[in-house]
Coordinates of C-alpha atoms in Angstrom, one line a residue:
X332 CA 13.4 -19.9 7.6
X333 CA 11.4 -16.7 7.6
X334 CA 9.1 -15.6 10.4
X335 CA 7.4 -12.2 10.8
X336 CA 5.6 -9.8 13.1
X337 CA 3.5 -6.7 12.2
X338 CA 2.0 -3.6 13.7
X339 CA -1.0 -1.7 12.3
X340 CA -1.9 0.1 10.1
X341 CA -0.6 -2.6 7.8
X342 CA -0.5 -2.1 4.0
X343 CA -0.5 -5.1 1.7
X344 CA 3.0 -6.4 1.3
X345 CA 4.3 -9.8 0.4
X346 CA 7.9 -10.7 1.4
X347 CA 9.8 -13.8 0.3
X348 CA 13.3 -14.7 1.2
X349 CA 15.2 -16.5 -1.6
X350 CA 17.9 -18.3 0.4
X351 CA 20.0 -19.4 -2.6
X352 CA 20.3 -15.8 -3.9
X353 CA 20.4 -14.2 -0.4
X354 CA 17.7 -11.8 -1.6
X355 CA 14.4 -10.6 -0.2
X356 CA 11.8 -10.3 -3.0
X357 CA 9.1 -7.8 -1.9
X358 CA 5.8 -7.3 -3.7
X359 CA 4.3 -3.9 -2.9
X360 CA 1.0 -3.7 -4.8
X361 CA 0.2 -0.2 -3.6
X362 CA 3.6 1.2 -4.4
X363 CA 4.0 2.7 -1.0
X364 CA 7.4 3.9 0.1
X365 CA 9.1 1.6 2.6
X366 CA 12.4 1.8 4.5
X367 CA 14.3 -1.4 5.1
X368 CA 16.9 -2.1 7.7
X369 CA 18.7 -5.4 8.2
X370 CA 19.7 -6.0 11.8
X371 CA 22.1 -8.6 13.2
X372 CA 21.1 -10.8 16.2
X373 CA 22.3 -8.0 18.6
X374 CA 20.1 -5.4 16.9
X375 CA 22.9 -3.6 15.2
X376 CA 22.1 -2.4 11.6
X377 CA 24.2 -4.0 8.9
X378 CA 22.4 -2.8 5.8
X379 CA 19.7 -0.3 4.9
X380 CA 17.7 0.8 1.8
X381 CA 14.3 2.1 0.7
X382 CA 11.9 1.1 -2.0
X383 CA 8.6 2.1 -3.5
X384 CA 8.3 0.1 -6.7
X385 CA 5.6 -2.7 -6.9
X386 CA 8.3 -5.4 -6.9
X387 CA 11.7 -4.9 -5.3
X388 CA 14.6 -7.2 -4.7
X389 CA 16.9 -6.5 -1.8
X390 CA 20.2 -8.4 -2.3
X391 CA 22.0 -8.9 0.9
X392 CA 25.7 -8.0 1.2
X393 CA 28.2 -10.7 2.1
X394 CA 27.4 -11.4 5.7
X395 CA 28.5 -14.1 8.1
X396 CA 26.1 -16.9 8.7
X397 CA 23.6 -16.2 11.5
X398 CA 20.2 -14.9 12.5
X399 CA 19.1 -11.5 11.0
X400 CA 16.0 -9.3 11.1
X401 CA 14.6 -7.4 8.2
X402 CA 12.7 -4.4 9.6
X403 CA 10.4 -2.5 7.3
X404 CA 8.6 0.7 8.1
X405 CA 6.5 3.2 6.1
X406 CA 5.4 6.8 6.5
X407 CA 2.0 5.8 7.9
X408 CA 3.5 4.1 10.9
X409 CA 3.2 0.5 9.7
X410 CA 6.1 -1.8 10.4
X411 CA 7.0 -5.4 9.6
X412 CA 9.8 -7.5 11.0
X413 CA 11.0 -10.7 9.4
X414 CA 13.5 -13.0 11.1
X415 CA 15.7 -15.1 8.8
X416 CA 18.7 -17.4 9.1
X417 CA 21.6 -16.9 6.7
X418 CA 23.7 -20.0 5.9

C-alpha cells in the first residue's frame, strides 16, 4: 500500500515501494538532490538519508510492522509524502 501527497513546485520523481525487499526505489530523471525522512505514525523520524542519483534504492532498517510516511524534500521547496504499511 503506497499513497502520496505533493506540494509545488514538483520535479519529476517516480517512487515505488517494493514490499518484499522493504525498499523504496526512486527514479529521479533530473538528478536533483532530495532529502528523505521516514516517519512513524506518530511523526517521529526513524530513518533519514539523501540522494541525487537518477535511480536510488532506500532500504529500510528493521522496523516493527505499522504505518510509516516517507517524506521527500528538495532545495527548490518541493515536497512529497508517501504513506506505506510495513508488514
